[in-house]
Short mmCIF file of C-alpha atoms and ligand atoms in Angstrom, two decimals:
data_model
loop_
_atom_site.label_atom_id
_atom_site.label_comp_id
_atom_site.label_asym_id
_atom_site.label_seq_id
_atom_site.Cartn_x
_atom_site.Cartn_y
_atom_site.Cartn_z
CA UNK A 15 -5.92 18.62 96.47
CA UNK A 16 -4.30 18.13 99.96
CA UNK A 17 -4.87 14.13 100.94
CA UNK A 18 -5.95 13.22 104.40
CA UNK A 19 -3.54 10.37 103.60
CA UNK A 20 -1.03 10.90 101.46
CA UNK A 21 1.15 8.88 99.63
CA UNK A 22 4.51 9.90 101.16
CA UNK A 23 5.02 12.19 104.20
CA UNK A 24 8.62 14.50 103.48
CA UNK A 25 7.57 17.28 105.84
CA UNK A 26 6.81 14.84 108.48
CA UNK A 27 10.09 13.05 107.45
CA UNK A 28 12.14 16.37 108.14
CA UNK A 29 10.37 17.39 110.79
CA UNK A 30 11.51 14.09 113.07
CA UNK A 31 14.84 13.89 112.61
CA UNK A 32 15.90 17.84 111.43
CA UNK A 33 18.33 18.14 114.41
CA UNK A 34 20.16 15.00 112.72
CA UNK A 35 19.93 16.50 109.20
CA UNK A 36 20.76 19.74 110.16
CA UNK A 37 23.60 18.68 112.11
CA UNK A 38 25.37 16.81 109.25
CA UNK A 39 24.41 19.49 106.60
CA UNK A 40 25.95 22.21 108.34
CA UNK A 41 29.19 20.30 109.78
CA UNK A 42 29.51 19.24 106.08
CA UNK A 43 29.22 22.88 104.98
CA UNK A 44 31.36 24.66 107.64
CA UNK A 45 34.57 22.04 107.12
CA UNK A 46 33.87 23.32 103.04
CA UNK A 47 34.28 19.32 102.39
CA UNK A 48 32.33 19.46 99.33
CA UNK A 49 33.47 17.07 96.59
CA UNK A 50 35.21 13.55 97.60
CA UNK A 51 36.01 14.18 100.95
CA UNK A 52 35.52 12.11 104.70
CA UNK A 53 31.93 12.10 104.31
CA UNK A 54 31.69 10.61 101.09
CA UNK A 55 34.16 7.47 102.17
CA UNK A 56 32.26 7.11 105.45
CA UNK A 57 28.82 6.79 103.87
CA UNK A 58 30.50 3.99 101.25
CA UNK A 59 31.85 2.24 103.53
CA UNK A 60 29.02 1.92 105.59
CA UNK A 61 26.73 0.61 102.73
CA UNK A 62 28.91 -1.76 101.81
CA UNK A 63 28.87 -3.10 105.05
CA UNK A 64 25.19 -2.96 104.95
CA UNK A 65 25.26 -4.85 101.93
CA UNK A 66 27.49 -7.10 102.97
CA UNK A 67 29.86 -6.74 100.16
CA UNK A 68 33.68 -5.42 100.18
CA UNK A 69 32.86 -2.40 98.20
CA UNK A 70 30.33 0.61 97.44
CA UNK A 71 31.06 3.68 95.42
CA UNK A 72 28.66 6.35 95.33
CA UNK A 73 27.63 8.18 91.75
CA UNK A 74 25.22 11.02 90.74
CA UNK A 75 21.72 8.72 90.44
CA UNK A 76 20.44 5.39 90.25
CA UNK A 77 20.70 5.62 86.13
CA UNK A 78 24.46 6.03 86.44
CA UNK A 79 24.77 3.33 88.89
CA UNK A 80 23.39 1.29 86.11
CA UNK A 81 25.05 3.04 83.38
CA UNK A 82 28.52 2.89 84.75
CA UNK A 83 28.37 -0.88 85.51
CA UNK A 84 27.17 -1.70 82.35
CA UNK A 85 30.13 0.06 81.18
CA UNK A 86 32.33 -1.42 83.24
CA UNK A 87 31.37 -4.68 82.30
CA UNK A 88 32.49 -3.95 78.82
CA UNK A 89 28.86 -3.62 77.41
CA UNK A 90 29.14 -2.30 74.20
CA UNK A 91 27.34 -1.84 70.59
CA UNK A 92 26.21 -4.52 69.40
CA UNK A 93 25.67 -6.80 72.84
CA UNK A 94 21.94 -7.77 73.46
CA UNK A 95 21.28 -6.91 77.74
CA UNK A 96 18.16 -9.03 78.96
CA UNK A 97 15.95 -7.47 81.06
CA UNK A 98 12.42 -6.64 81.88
CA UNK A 99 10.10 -4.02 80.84
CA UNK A 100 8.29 -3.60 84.39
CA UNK A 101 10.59 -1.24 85.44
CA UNK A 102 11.32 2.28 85.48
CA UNK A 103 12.88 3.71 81.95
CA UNK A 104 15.86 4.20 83.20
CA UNK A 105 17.01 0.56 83.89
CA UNK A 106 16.72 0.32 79.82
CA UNK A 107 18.37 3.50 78.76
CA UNK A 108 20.94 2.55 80.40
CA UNK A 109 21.48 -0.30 78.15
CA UNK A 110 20.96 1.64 75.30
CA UNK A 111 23.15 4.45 75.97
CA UNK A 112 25.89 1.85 76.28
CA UNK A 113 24.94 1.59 72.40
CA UNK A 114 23.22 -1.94 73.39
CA UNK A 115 19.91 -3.67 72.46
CA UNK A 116 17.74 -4.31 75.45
CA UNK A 117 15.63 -7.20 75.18
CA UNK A 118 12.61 -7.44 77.33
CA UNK A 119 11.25 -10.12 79.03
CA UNK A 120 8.17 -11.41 81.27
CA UNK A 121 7.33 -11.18 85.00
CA UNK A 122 5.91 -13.29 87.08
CA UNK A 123 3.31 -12.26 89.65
CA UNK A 124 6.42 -10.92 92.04
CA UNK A 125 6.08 -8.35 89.08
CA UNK A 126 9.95 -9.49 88.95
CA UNK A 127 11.92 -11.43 86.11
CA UNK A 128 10.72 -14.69 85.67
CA UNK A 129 14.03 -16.98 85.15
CA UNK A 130 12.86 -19.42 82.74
CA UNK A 131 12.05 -15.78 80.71
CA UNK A 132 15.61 -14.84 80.85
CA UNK A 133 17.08 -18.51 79.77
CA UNK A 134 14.91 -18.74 76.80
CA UNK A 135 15.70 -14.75 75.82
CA UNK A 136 19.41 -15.88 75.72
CA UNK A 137 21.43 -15.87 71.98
CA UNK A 138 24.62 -15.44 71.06
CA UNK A 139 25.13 -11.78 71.17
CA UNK A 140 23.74 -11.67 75.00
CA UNK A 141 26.03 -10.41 77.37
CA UNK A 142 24.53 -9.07 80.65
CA UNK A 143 21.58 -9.46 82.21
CA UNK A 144 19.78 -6.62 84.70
CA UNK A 145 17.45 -8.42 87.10
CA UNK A 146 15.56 -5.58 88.71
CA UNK A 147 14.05 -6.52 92.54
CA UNK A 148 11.19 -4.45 92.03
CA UNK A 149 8.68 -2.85 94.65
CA UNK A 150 11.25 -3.77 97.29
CA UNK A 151 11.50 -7.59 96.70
CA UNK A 152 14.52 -9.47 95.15
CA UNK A 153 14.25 -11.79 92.23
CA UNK A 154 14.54 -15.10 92.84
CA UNK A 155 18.68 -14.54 92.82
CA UNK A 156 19.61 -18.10 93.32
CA UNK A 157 18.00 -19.38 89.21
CA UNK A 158 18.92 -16.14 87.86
CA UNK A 159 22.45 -16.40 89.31
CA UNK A 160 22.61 -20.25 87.86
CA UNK A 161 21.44 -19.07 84.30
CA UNK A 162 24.13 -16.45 84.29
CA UNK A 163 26.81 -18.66 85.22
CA UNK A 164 25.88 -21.61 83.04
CA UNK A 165 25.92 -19.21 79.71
CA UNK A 166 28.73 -16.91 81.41
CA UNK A 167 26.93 -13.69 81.84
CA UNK A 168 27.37 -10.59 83.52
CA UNK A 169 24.63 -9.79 86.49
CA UNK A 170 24.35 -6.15 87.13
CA UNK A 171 21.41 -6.07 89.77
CA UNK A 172 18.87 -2.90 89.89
CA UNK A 173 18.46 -2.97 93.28
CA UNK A 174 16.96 1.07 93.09
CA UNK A 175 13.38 -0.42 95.07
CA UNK A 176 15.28 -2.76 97.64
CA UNK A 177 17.96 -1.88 99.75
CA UNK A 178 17.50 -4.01 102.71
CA UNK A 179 15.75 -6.59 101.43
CA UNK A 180 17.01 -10.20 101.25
CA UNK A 181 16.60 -13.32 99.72
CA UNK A 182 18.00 -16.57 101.80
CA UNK A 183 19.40 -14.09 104.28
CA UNK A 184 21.24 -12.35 101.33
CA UNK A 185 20.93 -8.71 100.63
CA UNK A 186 19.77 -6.91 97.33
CA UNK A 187 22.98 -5.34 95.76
CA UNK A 188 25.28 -8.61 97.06
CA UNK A 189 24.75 -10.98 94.22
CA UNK A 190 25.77 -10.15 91.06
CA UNK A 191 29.12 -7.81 89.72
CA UNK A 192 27.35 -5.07 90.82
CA UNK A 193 24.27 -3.93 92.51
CA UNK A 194 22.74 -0.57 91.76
CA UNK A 195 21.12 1.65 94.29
CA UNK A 196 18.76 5.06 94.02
CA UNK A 197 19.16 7.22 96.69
CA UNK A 198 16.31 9.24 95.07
CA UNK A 199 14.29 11.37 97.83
CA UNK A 200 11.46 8.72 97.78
CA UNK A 201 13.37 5.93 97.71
CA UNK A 202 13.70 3.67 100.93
CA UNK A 203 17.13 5.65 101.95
CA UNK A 204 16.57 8.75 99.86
CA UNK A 205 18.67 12.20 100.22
CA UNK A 206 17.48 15.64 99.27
CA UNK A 207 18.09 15.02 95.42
CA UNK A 208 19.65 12.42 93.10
CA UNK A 209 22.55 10.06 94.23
CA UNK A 210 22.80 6.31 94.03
CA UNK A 211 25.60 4.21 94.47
CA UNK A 212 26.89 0.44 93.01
CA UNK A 213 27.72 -2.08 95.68
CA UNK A 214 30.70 -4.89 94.55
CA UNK A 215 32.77 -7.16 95.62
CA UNK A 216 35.01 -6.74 92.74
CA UNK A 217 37.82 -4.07 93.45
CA UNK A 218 38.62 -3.56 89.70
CA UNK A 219 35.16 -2.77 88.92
CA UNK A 220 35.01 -0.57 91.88
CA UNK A 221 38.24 1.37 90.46
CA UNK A 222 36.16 1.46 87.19
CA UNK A 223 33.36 3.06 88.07
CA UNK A 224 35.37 5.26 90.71
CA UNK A 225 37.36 6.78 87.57
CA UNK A 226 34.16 6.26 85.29
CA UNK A 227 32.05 9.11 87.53
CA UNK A 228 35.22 11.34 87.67
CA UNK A 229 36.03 12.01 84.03
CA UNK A 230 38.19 8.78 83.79
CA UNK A 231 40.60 10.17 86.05
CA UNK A 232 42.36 8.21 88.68
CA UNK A 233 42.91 10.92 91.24
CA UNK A 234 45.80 9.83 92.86
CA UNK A 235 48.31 9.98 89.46
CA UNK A 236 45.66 12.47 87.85
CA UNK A 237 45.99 10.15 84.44
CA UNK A 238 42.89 10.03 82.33
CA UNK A 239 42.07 6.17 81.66
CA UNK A 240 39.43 6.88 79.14
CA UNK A 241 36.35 9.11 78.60
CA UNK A 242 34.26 9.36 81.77
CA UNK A 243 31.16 11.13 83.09
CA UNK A 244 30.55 14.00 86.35
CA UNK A 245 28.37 11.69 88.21
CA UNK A 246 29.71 12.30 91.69
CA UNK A 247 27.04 11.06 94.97
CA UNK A 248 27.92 15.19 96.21
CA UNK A 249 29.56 14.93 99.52
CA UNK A 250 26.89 16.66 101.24
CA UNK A 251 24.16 13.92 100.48
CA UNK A 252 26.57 11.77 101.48
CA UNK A 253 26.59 12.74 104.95
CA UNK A 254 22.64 12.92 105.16
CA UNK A 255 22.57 9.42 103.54
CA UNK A 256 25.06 8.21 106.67
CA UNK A 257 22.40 10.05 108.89
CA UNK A 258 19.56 8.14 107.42
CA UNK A 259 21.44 4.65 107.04
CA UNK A 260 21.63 4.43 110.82
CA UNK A 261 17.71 4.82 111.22
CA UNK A 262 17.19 2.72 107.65
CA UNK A 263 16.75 -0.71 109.76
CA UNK A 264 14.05 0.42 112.07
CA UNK A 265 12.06 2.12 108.76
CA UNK A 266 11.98 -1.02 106.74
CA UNK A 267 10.77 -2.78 109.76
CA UNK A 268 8.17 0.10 110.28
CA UNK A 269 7.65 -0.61 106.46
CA UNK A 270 6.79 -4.46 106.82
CA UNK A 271 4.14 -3.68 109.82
CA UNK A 272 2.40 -1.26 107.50
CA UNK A 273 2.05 -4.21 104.67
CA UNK A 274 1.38 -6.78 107.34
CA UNK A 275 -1.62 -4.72 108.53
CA UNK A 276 -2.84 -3.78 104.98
CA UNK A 277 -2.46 -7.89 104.33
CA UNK A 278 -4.75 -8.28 107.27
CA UNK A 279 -7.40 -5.38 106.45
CA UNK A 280 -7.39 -6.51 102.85
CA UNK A 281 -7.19 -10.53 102.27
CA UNK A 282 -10.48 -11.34 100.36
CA UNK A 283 -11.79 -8.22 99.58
CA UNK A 284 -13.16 -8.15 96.10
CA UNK A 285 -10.65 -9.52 93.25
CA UNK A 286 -7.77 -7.75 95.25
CA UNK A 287 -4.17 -9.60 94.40
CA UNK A 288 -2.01 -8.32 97.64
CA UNK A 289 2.04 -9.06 97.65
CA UNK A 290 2.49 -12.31 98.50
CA UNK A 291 3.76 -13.66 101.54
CA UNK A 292 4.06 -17.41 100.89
CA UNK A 293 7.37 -17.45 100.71
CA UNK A 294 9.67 -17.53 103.89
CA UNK A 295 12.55 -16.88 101.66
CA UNK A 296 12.14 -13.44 101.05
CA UNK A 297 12.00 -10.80 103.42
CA UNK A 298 10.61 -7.94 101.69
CA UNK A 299 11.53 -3.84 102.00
CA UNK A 300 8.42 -2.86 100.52
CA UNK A 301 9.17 -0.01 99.09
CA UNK A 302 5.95 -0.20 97.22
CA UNK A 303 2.89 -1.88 98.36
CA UNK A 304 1.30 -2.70 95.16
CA UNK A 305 -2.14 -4.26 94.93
CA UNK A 306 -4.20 -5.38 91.78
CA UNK A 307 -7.58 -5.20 90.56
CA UNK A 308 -9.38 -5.50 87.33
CA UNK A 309 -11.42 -2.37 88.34
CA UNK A 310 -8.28 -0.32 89.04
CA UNK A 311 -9.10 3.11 87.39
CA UNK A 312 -12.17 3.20 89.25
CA UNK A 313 -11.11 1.98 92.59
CA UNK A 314 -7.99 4.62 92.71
CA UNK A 315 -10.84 7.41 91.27
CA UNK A 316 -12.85 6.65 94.49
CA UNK A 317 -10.15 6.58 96.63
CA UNK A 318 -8.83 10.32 95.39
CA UNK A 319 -12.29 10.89 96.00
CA UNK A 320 -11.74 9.85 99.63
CA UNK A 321 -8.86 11.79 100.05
CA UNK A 322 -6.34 8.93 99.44
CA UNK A 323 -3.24 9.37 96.93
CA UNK A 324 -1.80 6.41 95.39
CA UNK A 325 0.31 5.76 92.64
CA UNK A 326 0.85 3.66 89.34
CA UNK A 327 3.87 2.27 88.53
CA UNK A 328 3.27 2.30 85.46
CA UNK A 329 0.39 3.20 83.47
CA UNK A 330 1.58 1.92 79.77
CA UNK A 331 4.10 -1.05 78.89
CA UNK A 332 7.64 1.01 78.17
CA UNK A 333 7.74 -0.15 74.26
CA UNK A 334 4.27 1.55 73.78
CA UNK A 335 5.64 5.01 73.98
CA UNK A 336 6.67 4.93 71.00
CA UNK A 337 9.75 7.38 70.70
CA UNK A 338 11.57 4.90 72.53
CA UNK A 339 11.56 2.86 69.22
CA UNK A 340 11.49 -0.27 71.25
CA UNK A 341 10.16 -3.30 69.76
CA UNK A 342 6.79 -4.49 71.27
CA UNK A 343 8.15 -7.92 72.81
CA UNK A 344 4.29 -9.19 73.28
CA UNK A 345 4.46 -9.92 77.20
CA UNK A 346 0.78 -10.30 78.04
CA UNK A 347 1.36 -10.39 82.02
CA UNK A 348 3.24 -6.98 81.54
CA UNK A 349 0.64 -5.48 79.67
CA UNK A 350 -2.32 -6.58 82.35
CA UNK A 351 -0.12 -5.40 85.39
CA UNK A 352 -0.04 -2.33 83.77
CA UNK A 353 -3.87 -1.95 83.95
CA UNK A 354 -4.44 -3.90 87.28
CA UNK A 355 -1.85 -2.27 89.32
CA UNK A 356 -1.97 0.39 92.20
CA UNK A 357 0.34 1.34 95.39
CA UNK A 358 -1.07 2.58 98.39
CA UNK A 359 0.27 4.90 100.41
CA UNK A 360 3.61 3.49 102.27
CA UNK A 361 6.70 5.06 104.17
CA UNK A 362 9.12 5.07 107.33
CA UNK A 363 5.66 7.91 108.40
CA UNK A 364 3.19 6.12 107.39
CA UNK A 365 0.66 5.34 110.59
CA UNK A 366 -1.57 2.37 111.46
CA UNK A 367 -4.70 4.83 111.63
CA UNK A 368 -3.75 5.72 107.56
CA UNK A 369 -3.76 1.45 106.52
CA UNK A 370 -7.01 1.37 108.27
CA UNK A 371 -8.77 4.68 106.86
CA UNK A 372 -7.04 3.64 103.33
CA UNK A 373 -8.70 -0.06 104.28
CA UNK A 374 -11.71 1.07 105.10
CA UNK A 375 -12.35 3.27 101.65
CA UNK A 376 -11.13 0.18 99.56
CA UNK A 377 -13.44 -1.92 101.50
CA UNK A 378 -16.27 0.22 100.69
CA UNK A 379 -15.56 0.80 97.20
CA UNK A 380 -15.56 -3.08 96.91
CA UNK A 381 -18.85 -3.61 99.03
C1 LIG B 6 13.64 0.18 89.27
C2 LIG B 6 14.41 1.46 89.12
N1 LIG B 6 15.52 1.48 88.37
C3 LIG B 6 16.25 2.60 88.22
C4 LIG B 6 15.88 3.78 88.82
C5 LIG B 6 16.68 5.02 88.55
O1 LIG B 6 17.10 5.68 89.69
P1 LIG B 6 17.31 7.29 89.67
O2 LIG B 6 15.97 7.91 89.64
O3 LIG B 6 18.06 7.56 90.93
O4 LIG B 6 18.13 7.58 88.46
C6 LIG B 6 14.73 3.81 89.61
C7 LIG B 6 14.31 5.05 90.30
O5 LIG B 6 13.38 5.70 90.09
C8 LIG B 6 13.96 2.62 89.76
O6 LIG B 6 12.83 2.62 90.47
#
């Protein structure tokens, strides 16, 4: 059905800045610099700088962000990675295609890890930990970063929802030995297809993964180190992503008006649970607004019914689909955000009149 407000806008994305796009696409494409070239380095070192770390290395997709850092980090078989099960799959295949056992624990109502979660989840044969700042707000960086230190862990953050966003005036991607980034086309920065990149400010791990998505090969001597992947961030989407990481300030600003005027509209209507805001730590990049209700199937029925599309991120806990074969690590919160959540429509396009008519339908489904 076409939405009178729809989740995401990408036509109405294109259509403001295609000059700018178009520009970079076919400069890129003229100058034939197609793998590795100016564009590429440009766009890394700008996100570093972004990040405010000394190094960023662009790869194929968010998953191999994760992937390669795990593998840089020496994770092997037999090593348990913490982690939580709110997330998207691919935070935990990534652990398990390093031949690792993920072990999933609880959220708090941040819907992100829950430190005390992670300490207790700790044994012997742990040896990373993937804090994932989900929705587009961090983890509370400064206990899990004290937890990893005291039992001498490695912190690979999944930072895919929250470029931009800070905790204590200190960006997603700049805590732990990496940071891992989705450039995926809905993503906060997103280019026109899979790329991601790891942020560090550790230059052997940066040479790592820099031979890691080239085959293993360092390309100045052309050796082979080891057995590597083709997970390249393709030139070409690096020069849209430098397009879009100029404008990326302004859009997560855009991006906290929206969810301070859906705060406003929706405080106290029905059992809502909005984001919370109570917190002058964080400064969220909401790349989700996510609300919660007990009557969430019916609420997001009525508001497809009033032309709305929103989303559910996600529908089941990960270990109930069951090919995974992960065990089911009984996290009761998990399993009730998975019925209570919903995200409303939210981008760098989405307009004031859209949080009001969206308001307005949620209002009336609750009155
Ligand atoms: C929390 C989280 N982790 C990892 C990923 C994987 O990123 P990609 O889709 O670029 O592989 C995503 C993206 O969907 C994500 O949302």
């Amino acid at each position: 059905m076409a939405y009178t407000v729809p989740f995401v806008n990408a036509r109405e994305h294109y259509r403001r800045y295609k000059t700018e796009f178009e520009n970079a696409i076919v400069t890129t494409l003229a100058n034939g610099d197609l793998v590795m070239r100016q564009q590429l380095r440009d766009f890394e070192q700008q996100l570093a700088e972004f990040c405010g770390v000394s190094h960023a290395v662009g790869v194929a997709s968010g998953y191999h962000a994760l992937h390669l850092s795990l593998l840089a980090a020496g994770v092997k078989a037999g090593d348990e990675v913490i982690t939580v099960a709110h997330t998207f799959v691919a935070t935990i295949s990534a652990i398990v295609h390093c031949g690792a056992t993920p072990v999933l624990v609880e959220v708090g109502d941040d819907y992100n890890m829950i430190p005390a979660a992670f300490e207790e989840a700790i044994t012997p044969r742990t040896r990373a930990v993937i804090p994932v700042h989900l929705n587009g707000r961090l983890c509370d960086m400064g206990a899990i970063m004290s937890v990893a230190r005291k039992h001498n862990l490695i912190v690979v953050e999944d930072a895919a929802q929250s470029l931009g966003a800070t905790v204590d005036g200190e960006k997603a991607g700049s805590f732990g030995a990496t940071g891992c980034f989705s450039f995926y086309p809905f993503k906060i920065l997103g280019c026109f297809g899979d790329g991601g990149a790891i942020t560090t400010n550790d230059p052997e791990i940066a040479k790592a993964i820099t031979r890691l998505r080239y085959n293993g090969e360092d390309r100045q001597t052309g050796e082979y180190h080891f057995h590597g992947y083709t997970a390249l961030l393709d030139n070409v989407q690096a020069a849209v992503l430098s397009v879009k990481l100029a404008h990326l300030p302004r859009w997560i600003e855009h991006r906290r008006t929206i969810a301070g005027r859906y705060h406003e509209r929706l405080a106290g209507v029905g059992d809502l649970r909005l984001p919370k805001y109570d917190d002058d730590r964080f400064a969220d990049a909401f790349q989700n607004y996510v609300i919660r209700t007990r009557k969430r199937d019916a609420l997001r029925k009525h508001l497809t019914d009033s032309g709305v599309e929103t989303l559910v991120h996600w529908p089941k806990p990960v270990w109930e689909h069951k090919a995974l074969e992960l065990t089911n690590p009984g996290l009761s919160n998990t399993e009730s955000i998975c019925r209570e959540v919903v995200s409303l429509p939210m981008s760098a396009e989405t307009t004031d009149e859209q949080v009001d008519a969206v308001a307005e339908a949620i209002r009336r489904f609750f009155a």
